[in-house]
Amino acid sequence: MISTERSGSESFQSPRSPQASQMTPYLSISVTDPAKMGNGVQAYISYKVTTKTNLPDFQGQEKIVIRRYSDFVWLHDHLFEKYKGIFIPPLPEKSTVEKFRFSAEFIEMRCRALDVFINRIASHHELQKSEDLRIFLEADEQTMERARAQETSIFKKKPSDLMQIFKDVQSKVSDVVLGKEKPVEESNPEYEKLKHYIFELEDHLAEAQKHSYRLVKRHRELGQSLSDFGKAVKLLGTSEGNSLGKAFSDLGAKCELQSIKLQKEAHNLLMNFEEPLKDYVRAVQSIKATMAERANAFKHQCEMAETIKFKEIDINKLRLMRSDKLAEAEREYEVLKVEGEEAGERFKTIARLMNEEIVQFQEQKTLDIGVALHEFAKGQAHLANSVAEAWRGLLPKLEACS
C-alpha cells in the first residue's frame, strides 16, 4: 500500500498520513497558491500542484507544476472513461458568475476542493496507478495543453451541443438508475436497496446542505447587523456625557468585536460544515454516474445475449436449407459469442468494483460527516461561550451607569 499525505482534511477514501520514510513508498500532493491569470473573459485561476514521492514511475522525488481547472477536468474525464465501476472523486462546480469566480472566498474553496480531489485519486489503490495521473502531476504546461487539445470526447463539442448532451446525460442517469428506461432492467434485490439508499442519501444531504447555507447566511447577517449597531451606538455616545458616553462607547466596541467573531465563525461554518456536505452531494452524484454505467453494461450484456440467440436461430434455418451462407453465419456467430462473453465480464467487473467501492464510501462518509458535525458543534459552543463572556464583562459597566 502506498502511503499518501495531504494538506486538506475532507475526503471519502482519505489517505492515511504516517511519517513516510525512504523505505516506504509514498505519494504526497498539495494544491496551493491560486493566482489569477489574464484579464476579461480570458482570465482564469492557476494552481501550484506539488508532488513529493519516492515511487520509481515518477521522474524525481519532487515536482512542481502549474495547473488550471480545465486540467483537473481533463484528468477526471479520462479516469471516468477508463475506470468503469470505480467512483471517480467529484470536482467542485465551475462558477460562471464573474463576481463570484474571482472572489477570495470562492478561490479558497475551489483550491481546497481541488486538493481533496487529487488526493482522493492518489489514495485510491487503482486510480493512483493511472498514467493519466502521472501525466497530470509531471507534464509541463505545453504538454498538458496539447493533451487537452487532443481530446476527442464529448467535451470537445461546441457549446450549443454541450448543453443538450448534459441534459441528455442527466436525464439518462435518472431514467436508467430509477428503472424508467426499459426494456432491460437488472433484477437484484440487494442492488435495488443500494439504489434506494443512494437516492435517499442524496436528498438528505442536499437538504442538510441547504440549511447549513442558511446558517452561514444568518451568522453573516447577524454579524453585519451587530457591526452597524455598534457604529451607531458609538456615534450616539459622542453626544452624551462622560459616564453615559463611555457606556455607549464600550457597548459599541463590544458589538463590533462580536461582529468580527460571528463573521469568522460564518467562514468556519462554510469551510468545515457546509462545504463538506456539498462535497458529499457531489460524491453521491459521482456514484449515480457509475450506476448509470452499470445499467448500460447490463443492458449491453442482455442485448448481446439476445443477438446471439437470434443468430443461433438463423444458423439452424440455414442448416435446414443447406445454404451456402452457413459458413459465414457461423463465423459471425463465433465473433458474437466472444463479444457476448466480454460484455458479461465487463458487467461482472463493474458490479464487483461497485460493491467494493460502496463499502469504502460508507465507511469514509461516516468518518467525514462525523468530523463535520463535531466541528460544527465545537464552533457553536466556542462562539456561544465567547459571546456570553463578552456581554457578562460589559454588564457591570452598564449597571454602574444606570
Coordinates of C-alpha atoms in Angstrom, one line a residue:
M1 CA 0.0 0.0 0.0
I2 CA 1.4 3.4 -1.0
S3 CA 1.3 6.0 1.9
T4 CA -0.2 9.3 0.9
E5 CA -0.1 12.7 2.6
R6 CA -2.3 15.7 2.0
S7 CA -3.0 19.2 3.1
G8 CA -6.8 19.0 3.5
S9 CA -8.9 17.1 5.9
E10 CA -12.0 16.2 4.0
S11 CA -12.4 13.1 1.8
F12 CA -14.0 9.8 1.2
Q13 CA -11.2 7.3 0.6
S14 CA -9.0 9.7 2.6
P15 CA -5.3 8.8 2.6
R16 CA -3.5 7.9 5.8
S17 CA -0.8 10.2 6.9
P18 CA 2.1 8.3 8.6
Q19 CA 5.7 9.5 8.7
A20 CA 6.8 8.2 5.3
S21 CA 10.4 7.0 5.3
Q22 CA 12.6 6.4 2.3
M23 CA 11.9 2.7 2.6
T24 CA 8.1 3.1 2.5
P25 CA 6.5 4.0 -0.9
Y26 CA 4.8 7.4 -0.5
L27 CA 3.0 9.9 -2.7
S28 CA 2.3 13.4 -1.2
I29 CA 0.4 16.0 -3.3
S30 CA -0.7 19.6 -2.4
V31 CA -2.7 22.2 -4.4
T32 CA -1.7 25.7 -3.3
D33 CA -1.0 29.3 -4.3
P34 CA -4.0 30.1 -6.5
A35 CA -3.3 33.0 -8.8
K36 CA -5.4 35.0 -11.3
M37 CA -4.0 34.9 -14.8
G38 CA -5.1 37.0 -17.7
N39 CA -7.9 39.6 -18.0
G40 CA -11.5 39.8 -19.0
V41 CA -13.2 36.7 -20.4
Q42 CA -9.8 35.0 -20.9
A43 CA -9.0 35.3 -17.2
Y44 CA -8.6 32.1 -15.1
I45 CA -7.1 30.8 -11.9
S46 CA -3.9 28.8 -11.9
Y47 CA -2.8 26.5 -9.0
K48 CA 0.6 25.2 -7.9
V49 CA 0.5 21.4 -7.7
T50 CA 3.4 20.0 -5.7
T51 CA 4.2 16.2 -5.8
K52 CA 6.6 14.5 -3.4
T53 CA 7.2 10.8 -3.9
N54 CA 9.8 8.0 -4.0
L55 CA 7.8 5.9 -6.4
P56 CA 10.0 4.7 -9.3
D57 CA 7.4 5.5 -12.0
F58 CA 7.9 9.3 -11.3
Q59 CA 10.6 11.5 -12.7
G60 CA 12.0 12.5 -9.3
Q61 CA 11.3 13.0 -5.7
E62 CA 9.7 16.4 -6.1
K63 CA 7.9 18.0 -8.9
I64 CA 6.0 21.3 -9.1
V65 CA 3.6 22.1 -12.0
I66 CA 1.1 24.8 -12.7
R67 CA -2.5 23.7 -13.5
R68 CA -5.8 25.3 -14.2
Y69 CA -9.3 24.0 -13.5
S70 CA -9.7 22.6 -17.1
D71 CA -6.6 20.3 -16.4
F72 CA -8.4 18.8 -13.4
V73 CA -11.5 18.3 -15.6
W74 CA -9.2 16.5 -18.2
L75 CA -8.0 14.1 -15.5
H76 CA -11.5 13.5 -14.1
D77 CA -12.9 12.7 -17.5
H78 CA -10.1 10.4 -18.5
L79 CA -10.4 8.4 -15.3
F80 CA -14.1 8.1 -15.7
E81 CA -13.7 6.7 -19.2
K82 CA -11.1 4.2 -18.2
Y83 CA -12.1 3.0 -14.7
K84 CA -15.7 1.7 -15.0
G85 CA -17.1 0.6 -11.7
I86 CA -14.9 2.9 -9.6
F87 CA -16.4 6.0 -8.0
I88 CA -14.3 8.8 -9.6
P89 CA -13.9 11.6 -7.0
P90 CA -16.1 14.6 -7.8
L91 CA -14.8 18.0 -8.9
P92 CA -16.1 21.3 -7.4
E93 CA -18.6 23.1 -9.6
K94 CA -17.3 25.7 -12.1
S95 CA -18.8 29.2 -11.3
T96 CA -19.7 31.2 -14.4
V97 CA -20.6 34.3 -12.5
E98 CA -17.8 36.8 -12.8
K99 CA -18.2 38.4 -9.4
F100 CA -18.1 35.1 -7.6
R101 CA -15.4 33.1 -9.5
F102 CA -12.7 35.6 -8.7
S103 CA -13.7 36.3 -5.1
A104 CA -11.2 35.4 -2.4
E105 CA -13.6 33.0 -0.7
F106 CA -14.6 31.2 -3.9
I107 CA -10.9 30.8 -4.8
E108 CA -10.1 29.4 -1.3
M109 CA -13.0 26.9 -1.5
R110 CA -12.0 25.9 -5.0
C111 CA -8.4 25.4 -4.1
R112 CA -9.3 23.2 -1.1
A113 CA -11.8 21.2 -3.1
L114 CA -9.2 20.5 -5.8
D115 CA -6.7 19.4 -3.2
V116 CA -9.2 17.0 -1.8
F117 CA -10.0 15.7 -5.4
I118 CA -6.4 15.0 -6.3
N119 CA -5.6 13.4 -3.0
R120 CA -8.6 11.1 -3.2
I121 CA -7.2 9.9 -6.5
A122 CA -3.7 9.5 -5.1
S123 CA -5.1 7.5 -2.2
H124 CA -7.1 5.1 -4.3
H125 CA -5.4 1.7 -4.8
E126 CA -6.3 1.6 -8.5
L127 CA -6.5 5.2 -9.6
Q128 CA -3.1 6.0 -8.1
K129 CA -1.5 3.7 -10.8
S130 CA -3.1 5.7 -13.6
E131 CA -0.8 7.0 -16.3
D132 CA -3.1 10.0 -16.7
L133 CA -2.5 10.9 -13.0
R134 CA 1.3 10.8 -13.6
I135 CA 0.9 13.0 -16.7
F136 CA -1.2 15.5 -14.7
L137 CA 1.4 15.6 -11.9
E138 CA 4.5 15.8 -14.1
A139 CA 3.9 17.1 -17.6
D140 CA 4.9 20.7 -18.4
E141 CA 2.2 23.2 -19.3
Q142 CA 2.7 22.9 -23.0
T143 CA 2.3 19.1 -22.9
M144 CA -0.7 19.4 -20.7
E145 CA -2.3 21.9 -23.1
R146 CA -1.6 19.6 -26.1
A147 CA -3.3 16.7 -24.2
R148 CA -6.4 18.8 -23.6
A149 CA -6.4 19.9 -27.3
Q150 CA -6.3 16.3 -28.5
E151 CA -9.4 15.5 -26.5
T152 CA -12.0 13.6 -28.7
S153 CA -14.7 13.1 -26.1
I154 CA -18.0 15.0 -25.8
F155 CA -16.2 17.8 -24.1
K156 CA -14.7 18.9 -27.4
K157 CA -18.1 19.5 -28.9
K158 CA -19.3 23.1 -29.4
P159 CA -21.2 24.8 -26.6
S160 CA -24.6 24.5 -28.2
D161 CA -24.1 20.7 -28.4
L162 CA -22.8 20.5 -24.8
M163 CA -25.9 21.8 -23.2
Q164 CA -28.1 19.3 -24.9
I165 CA -25.6 16.5 -24.2
F166 CA -25.5 17.3 -20.5
K167 CA -29.3 17.4 -20.4
D168 CA -29.5 14.0 -22.2
V169 CA -26.9 12.5 -19.8
Q170 CA -28.7 13.9 -16.7
S171 CA -32.0 12.5 -17.9
K172 CA -30.4 9.2 -18.8
V173 CA -28.7 8.8 -15.5
S174 CA -32.1 9.3 -13.7
D175 CA -34.0 7.2 -16.1
V176 CA -31.6 4.3 -16.1
V177 CA -30.9 4.2 -12.4
L178 CA -34.6 4.7 -11.4
G179 CA -35.6 1.9 -13.8
K180 CA -37.7 4.2 -16.1
E181 CA -35.8 3.2 -19.1
K182 CA -36.8 -0.3 -20.3
P183 CA -36.9 -2.9 -21.8
V184 CA -33.8 -4.2 -19.9
E185 CA -33.5 -3.8 -16.2
E186 CA -31.3 -5.5 -13.6
S187 CA -33.3 -7.6 -11.2
N188 CA -31.3 -7.8 -8.0
P189 CA -32.8 -7.1 -4.6
E190 CA -29.5 -6.0 -3.0
Y191 CA -28.8 -3.6 -5.8
E192 CA -32.4 -2.2 -5.6
K193 CA -31.7 -1.5 -1.9
L194 CA -28.4 0.3 -2.9
K195 CA -30.2 2.5 -5.5
H196 CA -32.9 3.4 -3.0
Y197 CA -30.2 4.2 -0.4
I198 CA -28.2 6.4 -2.8
F199 CA -31.2 8.5 -3.9
E200 CA -32.4 8.9 -0.4
L201 CA -28.9 9.9 0.8
E202 CA -28.7 12.5 -1.9
D203 CA -32.0 14.1 -0.9
H204 CA -31.0 14.1 2.8
L205 CA -27.5 15.5 2.1
A206 CA -28.9 18.2 -0.2
E207 CA -31.5 19.2 2.5
A208 CA -28.8 19.4 5.2
Q209 CA -26.5 21.4 2.9
K210 CA -29.4 23.9 2.1
H211 CA -29.9 24.5 5.8
S212 CA -26.2 24.8 6.5
Y213 CA -26.1 27.5 3.9
R214 CA -28.9 29.3 5.7
L215 CA -26.9 29.0 9.0
V216 CA -23.9 30.6 7.3
K217 CA -26.0 33.4 5.9
R218 CA -27.7 34.0 9.3
H219 CA -24.3 34.3 11.0
R220 CA -23.1 36.8 8.4
E221 CA -26.3 38.9 8.6
L222 CA -26.2 38.9 12.4
G223 CA -22.5 39.9 12.3
Q224 CA -23.2 42.7 9.9
S225 CA -26.2 43.9 12.0
L226 CA -24.1 44.0 15.2
S227 CA -21.3 45.9 13.4
D228 CA -23.8 48.5 12.1
F229 CA -25.4 48.8 15.5
G230 CA -22.0 49.1 17.2
K231 CA -21.1 52.0 14.9
A232 CA -24.4 53.8 15.6
V233 CA -24.1 53.4 19.4
K234 CA -20.6 54.7 19.4
L235 CA -21.8 57.8 17.5
L236 CA -24.6 58.2 20.0
G237 CA -22.0 58.1 22.8
T238 CA -20.2 61.1 21.4
S239 CA -23.3 63.3 22.1
E240 CA -23.7 62.1 25.7
G241 CA -21.9 63.0 28.9
N242 CA -18.8 61.2 30.3
S243 CA -20.5 58.3 32.1
L244 CA -23.2 57.6 29.6
G245 CA -21.0 58.3 26.6
K246 CA -18.4 55.9 27.9
A247 CA -21.0 53.2 28.4
F248 CA -22.2 53.7 24.8
S249 CA -18.7 53.6 23.5
D250 CA -18.0 50.3 25.4
L251 CA -21.2 48.8 24.1
G252 CA -20.4 49.8 20.5
A253 CA -16.9 48.4 20.8
K254 CA -18.3 45.1 22.1
C255 CA -20.8 44.9 19.3
E256 CA -18.1 45.4 16.7
L257 CA -15.9 42.8 18.4
Q258 CA -18.8 40.2 18.4
S259 CA -19.5 41.1 14.8
I260 CA -15.9 40.0 13.9
K261 CA -16.3 36.8 15.8
L262 CA -19.6 36.0 14.1
Q263 CA -18.1 36.7 10.6
K264 CA -15.2 34.4 11.5
E265 CA -17.5 31.6 12.7
A266 CA -19.6 32.0 9.5
H267 CA -16.4 31.4 7.4
N268 CA -15.5 28.4 9.6
L269 CA -19.1 27.1 9.1
L270 CA -18.8 27.5 5.4
M271 CA -15.4 25.7 5.1
N272 CA -15.8 23.0 7.7
F273 CA -19.5 22.2 7.6
E274 CA -21.4 23.4 4.5
E275 CA -18.6 22.6 2.0
P276 CA -18.1 19.0 3.3
L277 CA -21.9 18.5 3.0
K278 CA -21.9 19.9 -0.5
D279 CA -18.9 17.8 -1.4
Y280 CA -20.8 14.6 -0.4
V281 CA -23.7 15.7 -2.5
R282 CA -21.2 15.8 -5.4
A283 CA -19.8 12.4 -4.3
V284 CA -23.3 10.8 -4.5
Q285 CA -23.7 12.3 -8.0
S286 CA -20.5 10.5 -9.0
I287 CA -21.9 7.3 -7.6
K288 CA -25.1 7.8 -9.7
A289 CA -22.9 8.2 -12.8
T290 CA -21.2 4.9 -12.1
M291 CA -24.7 3.3 -11.5
A292 CA -25.7 4.5 -14.9
E293 CA -22.6 2.9 -16.4
R294 CA -23.5 -0.4 -14.7
A295 CA -27.0 -0.2 -16.1
N296 CA -25.7 0.4 -19.6
A297 CA -23.3 -2.5 -19.2
F298 CA -26.1 -4.8 -18.0
K299 CA -28.3 -3.6 -20.9
H300 CA -25.5 -4.3 -23.4
Q301 CA -24.9 -7.8 -22.0
C302 CA -28.7 -8.6 -22.4
E303 CA -28.7 -7.2 -25.9
M304 CA -25.7 -9.3 -26.9
A305 CA -27.4 -12.5 -25.4
E306 CA -30.5 -11.7 -27.4
T307 CA -28.5 -11.1 -30.6
I308 CA -26.6 -14.4 -30.1
K309 CA -30.0 -16.2 -29.7
F310 CA -31.3 -14.8 -32.9
K311 CA -28.1 -15.7 -34.7
E312 CA -28.5 -19.3 -33.4
I313 CA -32.0 -19.4 -34.9
D314 CA -30.7 -18.1 -38.2
I315 CA -27.9 -20.7 -38.3
N316 CA -30.4 -23.6 -37.7
K317 CA -32.6 -22.3 -40.6
L318 CA -29.5 -22.1 -42.9
R319 CA -28.6 -25.7 -41.9
L320 CA -32.0 -26.9 -42.8
M321 CA -31.9 -25.0 -46.1
R322 CA -28.3 -26.2 -46.8
S323 CA -27.5 -22.6 -47.6
D324 CA -24.0 -21.6 -48.8
K325 CA -24.3 -18.7 -46.3
L326 CA -24.0 -21.1 -43.4
A327 CA -20.2 -20.8 -43.1
E328 CA -20.2 -17.0 -42.9
A329 CA -23.1 -17.1 -40.4
E330 CA -21.1 -19.5 -38.2
R331 CA -18.1 -17.2 -38.3
E332 CA -20.3 -14.3 -37.3
Y333 CA -21.7 -16.4 -34.5
E334 CA -18.3 -17.1 -33.1
V335 CA -17.4 -13.4 -33.1
L336 CA -20.7 -12.6 -31.4
K337 CA -20.0 -15.2 -28.7
V338 CA -16.7 -13.6 -27.9
E339 CA -18.3 -10.2 -27.7
G340 CA -21.1 -11.6 -25.5
E341 CA -18.6 -13.1 -23.1
E342 CA -16.7 -9.8 -23.0
A343 CA -19.9 -7.9 -22.3
G344 CA -20.7 -10.3 -19.5
E345 CA -17.3 -10.0 -17.9
R346 CA -17.5 -6.2 -18.2
F347 CA -20.8 -6.1 -16.3
K348 CA -19.5 -8.5 -13.6
T349 CA -16.3 -6.4 -13.2
I350 CA -18.3 -3.2 -12.8
A351 CA -20.7 -4.8 -10.3
R352 CA -17.8 -6.3 -8.3
L353 CA -15.9 -3.0 -8.2
M354 CA -19.1 -1.1 -7.2
N355 CA -19.6 -3.5 -4.3
E356 CA -16.1 -2.8 -3.0
E357 CA -16.4 1.0 -3.6
I358 CA -19.7 1.4 -1.8
V359 CA -18.3 -0.2 1.4
Q360 CA -15.3 2.2 1.4
F361 CA -17.6 5.1 0.6
Q362 CA -19.9 4.3 3.6
E363 CA -17.0 3.9 6.0
Q364 CA -15.4 7.2 5.0
K365 CA -18.7 9.0 4.9
T366 CA -19.4 8.1 8.5
L367 CA -16.0 9.4 9.5
D368 CA -16.1 12.6 7.5
I369 CA -19.7 13.6 8.3
G370 CA -18.9 12.8 12.0
V371 CA -15.9 15.2 11.8
A372 CA -18.0 17.9 10.1
L373 CA -20.7 17.6 12.8
H374 CA -18.1 17.7 15.5
E375 CA -16.5 20.9 14.0
F376 CA -19.9 22.5 13.8
A377 CA -20.8 21.7 17.4
K378 CA -17.4 22.8 18.7
G379 CA -17.6 26.1 16.7
Q380 CA -21.0 26.9 18.0
A381 CA -20.1 26.1 21.6
H382 CA -17.0 28.2 21.4
L383 CA -18.9 31.1 19.8
A384 CA -21.7 30.9 22.5
N385 CA -19.2 30.9 25.3
S386 CA -17.2 33.8 23.8
V387 CA -20.3 35.9 23.2
A388 CA -21.7 35.2 26.7
E389 CA -18.3 36.1 28.3
A390 CA -18.1 39.3 26.4
W391 CA -21.6 40.5 27.4
R392 CA -21.0 39.5 31.0
G393 CA -17.9 41.6 31.1
L394 CA -19.8 44.6 29.9
L395 CA -22.8 44.3 32.4
P396 CA -21.0 45.8 35.4
K397 CA -20.1 49.0 33.4
L398 CA -23.7 49.3 32.2
E399 CA -25.2 48.7 35.7
A400 CA -22.9 51.3 37.2
C401 CA -24.1 53.8 34.6
S402 CA -27.7 53.0 35.1

